[in-house]
PDB file of C-alpha atoms in Angstrom:
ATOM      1  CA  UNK A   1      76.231  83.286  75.584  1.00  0.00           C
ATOM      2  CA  UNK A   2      74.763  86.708  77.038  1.00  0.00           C
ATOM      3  CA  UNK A   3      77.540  89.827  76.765  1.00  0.00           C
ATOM      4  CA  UNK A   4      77.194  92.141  79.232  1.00  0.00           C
ATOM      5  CA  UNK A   5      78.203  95.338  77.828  1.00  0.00           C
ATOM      6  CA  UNK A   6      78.583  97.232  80.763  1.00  0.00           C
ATOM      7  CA  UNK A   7      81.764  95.039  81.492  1.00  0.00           C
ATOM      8  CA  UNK A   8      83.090  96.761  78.640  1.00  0.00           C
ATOM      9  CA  UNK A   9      82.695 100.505  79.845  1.00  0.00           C
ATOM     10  CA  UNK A  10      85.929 102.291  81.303  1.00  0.00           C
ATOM     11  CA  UNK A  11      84.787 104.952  83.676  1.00  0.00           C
ATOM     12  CA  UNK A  12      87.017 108.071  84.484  1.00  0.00           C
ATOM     13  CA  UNK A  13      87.245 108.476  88.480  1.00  0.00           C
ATOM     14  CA  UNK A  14      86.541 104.834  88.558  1.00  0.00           C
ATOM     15  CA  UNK A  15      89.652 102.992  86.827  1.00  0.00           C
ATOM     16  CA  UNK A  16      93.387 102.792  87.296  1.00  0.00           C
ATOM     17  CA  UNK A  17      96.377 101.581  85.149  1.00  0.00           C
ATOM     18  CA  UNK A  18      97.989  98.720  86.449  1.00  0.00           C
ATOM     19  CA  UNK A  19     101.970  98.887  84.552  1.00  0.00           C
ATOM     20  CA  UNK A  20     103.623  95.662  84.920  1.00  0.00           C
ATOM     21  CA  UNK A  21     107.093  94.813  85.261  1.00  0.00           C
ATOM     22  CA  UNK A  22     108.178  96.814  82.054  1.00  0.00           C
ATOM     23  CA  UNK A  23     112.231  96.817  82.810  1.00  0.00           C
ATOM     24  CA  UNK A  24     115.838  97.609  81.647  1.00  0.00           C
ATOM     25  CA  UNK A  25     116.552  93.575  81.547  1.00  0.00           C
ATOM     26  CA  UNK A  26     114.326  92.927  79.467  1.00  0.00           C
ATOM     27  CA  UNK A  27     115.167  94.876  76.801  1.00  0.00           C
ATOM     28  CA  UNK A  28     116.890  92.084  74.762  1.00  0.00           C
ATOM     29  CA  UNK A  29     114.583  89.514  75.671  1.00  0.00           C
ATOM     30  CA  UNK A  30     111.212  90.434  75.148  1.00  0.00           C
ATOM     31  CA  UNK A  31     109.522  90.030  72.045  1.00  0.00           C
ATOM     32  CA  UNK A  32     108.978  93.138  69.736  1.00  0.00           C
ATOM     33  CA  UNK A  33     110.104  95.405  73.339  1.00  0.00           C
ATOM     34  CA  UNK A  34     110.215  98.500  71.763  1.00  0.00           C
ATOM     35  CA  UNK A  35     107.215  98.397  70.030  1.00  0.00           C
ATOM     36  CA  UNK A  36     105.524  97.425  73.213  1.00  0.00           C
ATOM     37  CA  UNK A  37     107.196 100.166  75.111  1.00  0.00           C
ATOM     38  CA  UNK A  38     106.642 102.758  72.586  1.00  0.00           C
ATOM     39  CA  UNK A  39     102.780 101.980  72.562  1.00  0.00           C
ATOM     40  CA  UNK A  40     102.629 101.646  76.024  1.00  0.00           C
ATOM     41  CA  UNK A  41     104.363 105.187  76.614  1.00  0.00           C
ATOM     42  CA  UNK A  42     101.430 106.882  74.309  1.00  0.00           C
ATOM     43  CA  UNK A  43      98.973 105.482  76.695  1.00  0.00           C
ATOM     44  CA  UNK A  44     100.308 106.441  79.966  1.00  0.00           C
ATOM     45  CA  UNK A  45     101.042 110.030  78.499  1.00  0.00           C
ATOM     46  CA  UNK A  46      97.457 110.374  77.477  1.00  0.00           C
ATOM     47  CA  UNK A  47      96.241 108.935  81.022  1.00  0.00           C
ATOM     48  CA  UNK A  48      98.118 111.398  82.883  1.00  0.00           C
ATOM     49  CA  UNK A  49      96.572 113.873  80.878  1.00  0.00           C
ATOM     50  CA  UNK A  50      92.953 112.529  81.780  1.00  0.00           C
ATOM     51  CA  UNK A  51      93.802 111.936  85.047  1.00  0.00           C
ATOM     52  CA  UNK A  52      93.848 108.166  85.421  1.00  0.00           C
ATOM     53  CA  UNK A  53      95.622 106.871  88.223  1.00  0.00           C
ATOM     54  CA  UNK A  54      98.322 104.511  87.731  1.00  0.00           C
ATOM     55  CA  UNK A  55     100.211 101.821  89.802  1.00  0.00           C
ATOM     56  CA  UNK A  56     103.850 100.074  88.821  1.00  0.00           C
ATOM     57  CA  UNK A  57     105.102  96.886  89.834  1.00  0.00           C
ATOM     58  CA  UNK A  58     108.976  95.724  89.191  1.00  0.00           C
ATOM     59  CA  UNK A  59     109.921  92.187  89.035  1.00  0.00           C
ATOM     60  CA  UNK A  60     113.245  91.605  91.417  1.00  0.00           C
ATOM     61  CA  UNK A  61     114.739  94.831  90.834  1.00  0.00           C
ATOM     62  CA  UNK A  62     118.173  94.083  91.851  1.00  0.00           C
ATOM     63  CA  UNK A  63     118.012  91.504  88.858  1.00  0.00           C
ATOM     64  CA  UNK A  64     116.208  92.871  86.758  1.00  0.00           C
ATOM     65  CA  UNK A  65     116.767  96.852  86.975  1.00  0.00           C
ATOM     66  CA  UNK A  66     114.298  99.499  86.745  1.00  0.00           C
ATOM     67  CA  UNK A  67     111.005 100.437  84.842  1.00  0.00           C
ATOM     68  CA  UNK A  68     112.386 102.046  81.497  1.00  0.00           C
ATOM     69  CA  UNK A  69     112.694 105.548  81.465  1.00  0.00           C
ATOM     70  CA  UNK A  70     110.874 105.863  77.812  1.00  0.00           C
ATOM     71  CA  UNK A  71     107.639 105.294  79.999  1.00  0.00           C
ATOM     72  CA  UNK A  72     107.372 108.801  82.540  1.00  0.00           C
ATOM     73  CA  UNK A  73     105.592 107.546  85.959  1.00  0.00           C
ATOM     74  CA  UNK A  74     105.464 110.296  87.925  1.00  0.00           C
ATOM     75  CA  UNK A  75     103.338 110.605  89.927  1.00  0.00           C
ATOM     76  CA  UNK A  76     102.438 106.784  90.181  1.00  0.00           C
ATOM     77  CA  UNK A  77     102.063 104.561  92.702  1.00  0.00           C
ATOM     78  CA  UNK A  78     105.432 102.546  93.300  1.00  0.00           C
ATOM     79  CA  UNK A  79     107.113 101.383  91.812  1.00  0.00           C
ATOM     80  CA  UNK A  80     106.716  98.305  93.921  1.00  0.00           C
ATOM     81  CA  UNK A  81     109.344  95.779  94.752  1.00  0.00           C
ATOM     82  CA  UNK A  82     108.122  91.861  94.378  1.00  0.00           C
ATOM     83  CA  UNK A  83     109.355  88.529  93.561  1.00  0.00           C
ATOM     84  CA  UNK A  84     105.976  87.050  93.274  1.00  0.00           C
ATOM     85  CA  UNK A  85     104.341  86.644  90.100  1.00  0.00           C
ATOM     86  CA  UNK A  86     101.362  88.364  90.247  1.00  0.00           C
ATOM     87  CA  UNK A  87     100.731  92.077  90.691  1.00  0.00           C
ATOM     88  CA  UNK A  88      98.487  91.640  93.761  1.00  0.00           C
ATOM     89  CA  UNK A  89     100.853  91.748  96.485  1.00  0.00           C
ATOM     90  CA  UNK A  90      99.700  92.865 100.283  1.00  0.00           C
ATOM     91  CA  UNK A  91     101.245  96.095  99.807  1.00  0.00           C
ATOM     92  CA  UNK A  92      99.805  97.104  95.821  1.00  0.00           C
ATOM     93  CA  UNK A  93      96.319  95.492  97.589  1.00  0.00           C
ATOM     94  CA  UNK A  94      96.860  98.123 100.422  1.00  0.00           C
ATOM     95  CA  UNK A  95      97.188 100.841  97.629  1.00  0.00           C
ATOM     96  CA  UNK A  96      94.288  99.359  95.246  1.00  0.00           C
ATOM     97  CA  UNK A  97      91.559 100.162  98.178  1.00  0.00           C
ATOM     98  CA  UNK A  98      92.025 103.919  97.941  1.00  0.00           C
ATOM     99  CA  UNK A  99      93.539 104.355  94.200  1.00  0.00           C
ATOM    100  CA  UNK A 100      90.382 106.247  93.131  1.00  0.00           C
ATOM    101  CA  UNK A 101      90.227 109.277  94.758  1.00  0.00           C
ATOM    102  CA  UNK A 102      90.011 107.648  98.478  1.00  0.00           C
ATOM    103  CA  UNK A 103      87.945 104.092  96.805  1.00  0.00           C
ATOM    104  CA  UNK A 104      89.121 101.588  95.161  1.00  0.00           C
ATOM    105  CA  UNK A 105      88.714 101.716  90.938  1.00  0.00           C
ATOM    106  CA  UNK A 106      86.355  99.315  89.592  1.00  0.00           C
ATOM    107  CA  UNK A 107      88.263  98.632  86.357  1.00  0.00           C
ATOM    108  CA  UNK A 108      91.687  98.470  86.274  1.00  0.00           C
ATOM    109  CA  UNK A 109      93.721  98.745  82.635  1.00  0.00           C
ATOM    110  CA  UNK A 110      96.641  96.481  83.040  1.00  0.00           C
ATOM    111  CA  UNK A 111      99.629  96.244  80.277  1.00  0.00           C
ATOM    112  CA  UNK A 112     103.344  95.372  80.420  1.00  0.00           C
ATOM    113  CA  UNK A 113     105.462  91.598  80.420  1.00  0.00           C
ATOM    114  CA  UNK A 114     105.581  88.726  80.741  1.00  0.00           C
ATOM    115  CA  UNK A 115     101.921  88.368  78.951  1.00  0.00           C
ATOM    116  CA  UNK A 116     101.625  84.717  80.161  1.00  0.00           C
ATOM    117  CA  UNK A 117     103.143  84.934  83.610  1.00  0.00           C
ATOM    118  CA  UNK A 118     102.810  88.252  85.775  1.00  0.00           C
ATOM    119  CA  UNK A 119     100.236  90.227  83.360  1.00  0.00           C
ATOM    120  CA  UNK A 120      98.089  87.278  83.519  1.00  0.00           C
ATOM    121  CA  UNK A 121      98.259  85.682  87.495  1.00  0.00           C
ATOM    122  CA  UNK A 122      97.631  89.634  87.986  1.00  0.00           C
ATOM    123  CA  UNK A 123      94.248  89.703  85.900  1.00  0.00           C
ATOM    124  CA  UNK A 124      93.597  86.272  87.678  1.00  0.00           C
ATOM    125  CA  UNK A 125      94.150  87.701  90.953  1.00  0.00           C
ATOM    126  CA  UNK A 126      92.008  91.061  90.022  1.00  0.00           C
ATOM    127  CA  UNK A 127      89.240  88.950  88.358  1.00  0.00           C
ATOM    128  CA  UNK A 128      88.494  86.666  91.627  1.00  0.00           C
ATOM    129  CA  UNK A 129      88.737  90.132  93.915  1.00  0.00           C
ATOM    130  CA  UNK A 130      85.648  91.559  91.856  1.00  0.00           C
ATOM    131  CA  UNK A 131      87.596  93.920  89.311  1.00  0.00           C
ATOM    132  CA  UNK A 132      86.356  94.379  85.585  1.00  0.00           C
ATOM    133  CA  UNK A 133      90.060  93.555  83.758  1.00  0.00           C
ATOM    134  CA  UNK A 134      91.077  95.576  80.437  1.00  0.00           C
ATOM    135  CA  UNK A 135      94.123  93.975  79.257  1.00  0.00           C
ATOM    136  CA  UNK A 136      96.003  96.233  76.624  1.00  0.00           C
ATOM    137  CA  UNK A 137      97.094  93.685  73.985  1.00  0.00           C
ATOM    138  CA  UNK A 138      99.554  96.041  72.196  1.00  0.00           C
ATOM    139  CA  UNK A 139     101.080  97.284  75.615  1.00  0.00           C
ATOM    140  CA  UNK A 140     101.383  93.061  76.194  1.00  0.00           C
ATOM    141  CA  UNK A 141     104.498  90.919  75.457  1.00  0.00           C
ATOM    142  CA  UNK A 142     106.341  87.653  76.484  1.00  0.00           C
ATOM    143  CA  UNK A 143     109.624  86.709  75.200  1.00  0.00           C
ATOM    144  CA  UNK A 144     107.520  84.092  72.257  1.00  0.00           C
ATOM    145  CA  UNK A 145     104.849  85.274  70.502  1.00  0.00           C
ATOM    146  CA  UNK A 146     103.070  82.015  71.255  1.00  0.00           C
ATOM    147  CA  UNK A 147     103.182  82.690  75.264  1.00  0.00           C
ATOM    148  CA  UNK A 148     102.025  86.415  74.285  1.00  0.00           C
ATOM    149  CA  UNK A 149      99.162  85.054  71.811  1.00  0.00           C
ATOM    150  CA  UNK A 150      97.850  82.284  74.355  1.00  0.00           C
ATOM    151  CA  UNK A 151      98.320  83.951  77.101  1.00  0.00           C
ATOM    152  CA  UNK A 152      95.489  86.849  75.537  1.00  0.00           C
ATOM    153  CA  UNK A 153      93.742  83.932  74.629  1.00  0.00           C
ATOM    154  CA  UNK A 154      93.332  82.615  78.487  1.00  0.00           C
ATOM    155  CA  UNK A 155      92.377  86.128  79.697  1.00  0.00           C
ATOM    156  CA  UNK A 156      90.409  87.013  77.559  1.00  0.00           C
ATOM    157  CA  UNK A 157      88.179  83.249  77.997  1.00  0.00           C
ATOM    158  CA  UNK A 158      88.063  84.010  81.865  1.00  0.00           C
ATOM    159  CA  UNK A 159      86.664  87.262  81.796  1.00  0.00           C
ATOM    160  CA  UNK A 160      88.508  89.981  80.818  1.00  0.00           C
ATOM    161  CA  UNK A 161      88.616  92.674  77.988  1.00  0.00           C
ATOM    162  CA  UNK A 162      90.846  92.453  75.356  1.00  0.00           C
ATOM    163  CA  UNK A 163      91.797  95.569  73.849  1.00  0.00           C
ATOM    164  CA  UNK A 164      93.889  97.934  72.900  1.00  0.00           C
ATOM    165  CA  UNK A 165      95.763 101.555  73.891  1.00  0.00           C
ATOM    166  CA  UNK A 166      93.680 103.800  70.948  1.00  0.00           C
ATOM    167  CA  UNK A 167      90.607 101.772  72.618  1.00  0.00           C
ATOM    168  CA  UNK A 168      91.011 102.399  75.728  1.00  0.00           C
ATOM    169  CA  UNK A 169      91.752 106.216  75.913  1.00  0.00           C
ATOM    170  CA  UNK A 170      88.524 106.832  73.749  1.00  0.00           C
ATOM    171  CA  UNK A 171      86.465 104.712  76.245  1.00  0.00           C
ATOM    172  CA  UNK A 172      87.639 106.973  78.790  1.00  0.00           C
ATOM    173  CA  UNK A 173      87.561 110.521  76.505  1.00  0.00           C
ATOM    174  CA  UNK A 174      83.726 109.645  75.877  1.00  0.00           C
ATOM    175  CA  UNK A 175      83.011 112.826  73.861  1.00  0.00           C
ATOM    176  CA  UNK A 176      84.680 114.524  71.479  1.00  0.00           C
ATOM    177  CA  UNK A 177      83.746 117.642  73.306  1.00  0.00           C
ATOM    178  CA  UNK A 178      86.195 116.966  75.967  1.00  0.00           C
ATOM    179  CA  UNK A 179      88.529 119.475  76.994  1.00  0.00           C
ATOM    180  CA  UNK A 180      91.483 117.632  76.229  1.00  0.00           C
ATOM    181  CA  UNK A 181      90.383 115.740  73.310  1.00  0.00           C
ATOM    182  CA  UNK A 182      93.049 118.162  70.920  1.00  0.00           C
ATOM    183  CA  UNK A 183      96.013 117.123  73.360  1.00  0.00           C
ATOM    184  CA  UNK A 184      95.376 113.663  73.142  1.00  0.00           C
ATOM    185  CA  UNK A 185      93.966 113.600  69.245  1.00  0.00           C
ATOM    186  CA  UNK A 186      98.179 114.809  68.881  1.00  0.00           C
ATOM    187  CA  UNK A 187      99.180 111.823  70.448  1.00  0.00           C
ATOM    188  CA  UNK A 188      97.629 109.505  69.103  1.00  0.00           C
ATOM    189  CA  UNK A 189      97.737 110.932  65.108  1.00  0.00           C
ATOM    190  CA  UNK A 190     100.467 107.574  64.744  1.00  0.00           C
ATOM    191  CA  UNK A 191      98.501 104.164  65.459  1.00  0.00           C
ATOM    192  CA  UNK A 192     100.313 101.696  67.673  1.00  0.00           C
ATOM    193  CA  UNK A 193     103.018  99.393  66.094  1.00  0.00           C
ATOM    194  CA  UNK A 194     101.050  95.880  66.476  1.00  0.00           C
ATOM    195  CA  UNK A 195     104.047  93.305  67.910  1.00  0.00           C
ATOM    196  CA  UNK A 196     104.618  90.377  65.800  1.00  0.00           C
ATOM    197  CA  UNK A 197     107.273  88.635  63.442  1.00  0.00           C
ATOM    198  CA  UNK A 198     110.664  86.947  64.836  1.00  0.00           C
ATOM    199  CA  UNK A 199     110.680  86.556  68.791  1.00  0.00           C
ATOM    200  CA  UNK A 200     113.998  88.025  70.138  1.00  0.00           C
ATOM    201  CA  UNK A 201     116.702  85.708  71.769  1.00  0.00           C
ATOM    202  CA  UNK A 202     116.525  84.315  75.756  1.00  0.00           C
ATOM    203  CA  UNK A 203     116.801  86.552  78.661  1.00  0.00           C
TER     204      UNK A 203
END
């Protein structure tokens, strides 16, 4: 089967960073959740720092409580209120066509939980509305490795880019010679913590 390579290519001014549902509740549910959360907070430090915009969803709120405070949003979009299980609501759809400086992006970066139910009917949903899909596997988790590991699997067999938070920020750095490559070479001197072992207990 032909690759096309070009799929592969994260272009700053033309992608955004879809964060998913990453809150308080699950904390003692989610498997290897502060792993997941730690990695995930290096990446949206270093893409504030290059300027990527980003975009937060939270799952039924009043049940589930609020994005965790180890991951600093501001100045995202949201977060945004749903009960569906999907990202793509009417309202982050409303956001999406203007995300990129007045356009909408034509990549979007997505990470947080459950892998196998919101993270994935999102890339679904972005995949059949013409958007190149980069899901961050070690910004990814369900409450079982298995849904987590599958759940990759699926996404990555209709389409989308598996990869991971060191990947992505040097995709979108490009050169060495960039201004802020000594800011973000700080933050990323510790490579992620790559989730696996013992799943933790039911939400």
């Amino acid at each position: 089967m032909a690759i096309n390579a070009a799929k592969a290519v994260l272009k700053p001014g033309k992608t955004a960073l879809f964060i998913c549902d990453v809150q308080e509740r699950f904390s003692k549910a989610i498997f290897q959740f502060d792993k997941m959360v730690s990695n995930s907070s290096k990446l949206v430090d270093a893409l504030k720092i290059l300027k990527i915009p980003m975009l937060v969803t939270e799952q039924n709120p009043k049940a589930l409580g609020k994005i965790v405070s180890q991951l600093d949003v501001t100045g995202a979009k949201g977060p945004f209120a749903k009960t569906q299980f999907s990202m793509y609501t009417p309202e982050v759809q409303q956001e999406l066509s203007t995300l990129c400086c007045g356009e909408p992006p034509e990549s979007i970066i997505l990470i947080g939980i459950e892998a196998h139910v919101c993270v994935e009917n999102t890339a679904i949903d972005l995949k059949k509305n013409g958007f190149e899909v980069h899901t961050v596997a070690d910004c990814c988790s369900s409450r079982t490795v298995e849904d987590m590991t599958l759940a990759l699997e699926r996404m990555k067999q209709f389409g989308c880019q598996i990869t991971t938070s060191e990947n992505v920020i040097f995709k979108l750095m490009v050169d060495a010679k960039h201004s802020e490559f000594k800011t973000i070479q700080n933050l990323i001197k510790k490579p992620s913590d790559f989730i696996h072992s013992t799943p933790k207990s039911k939400i």
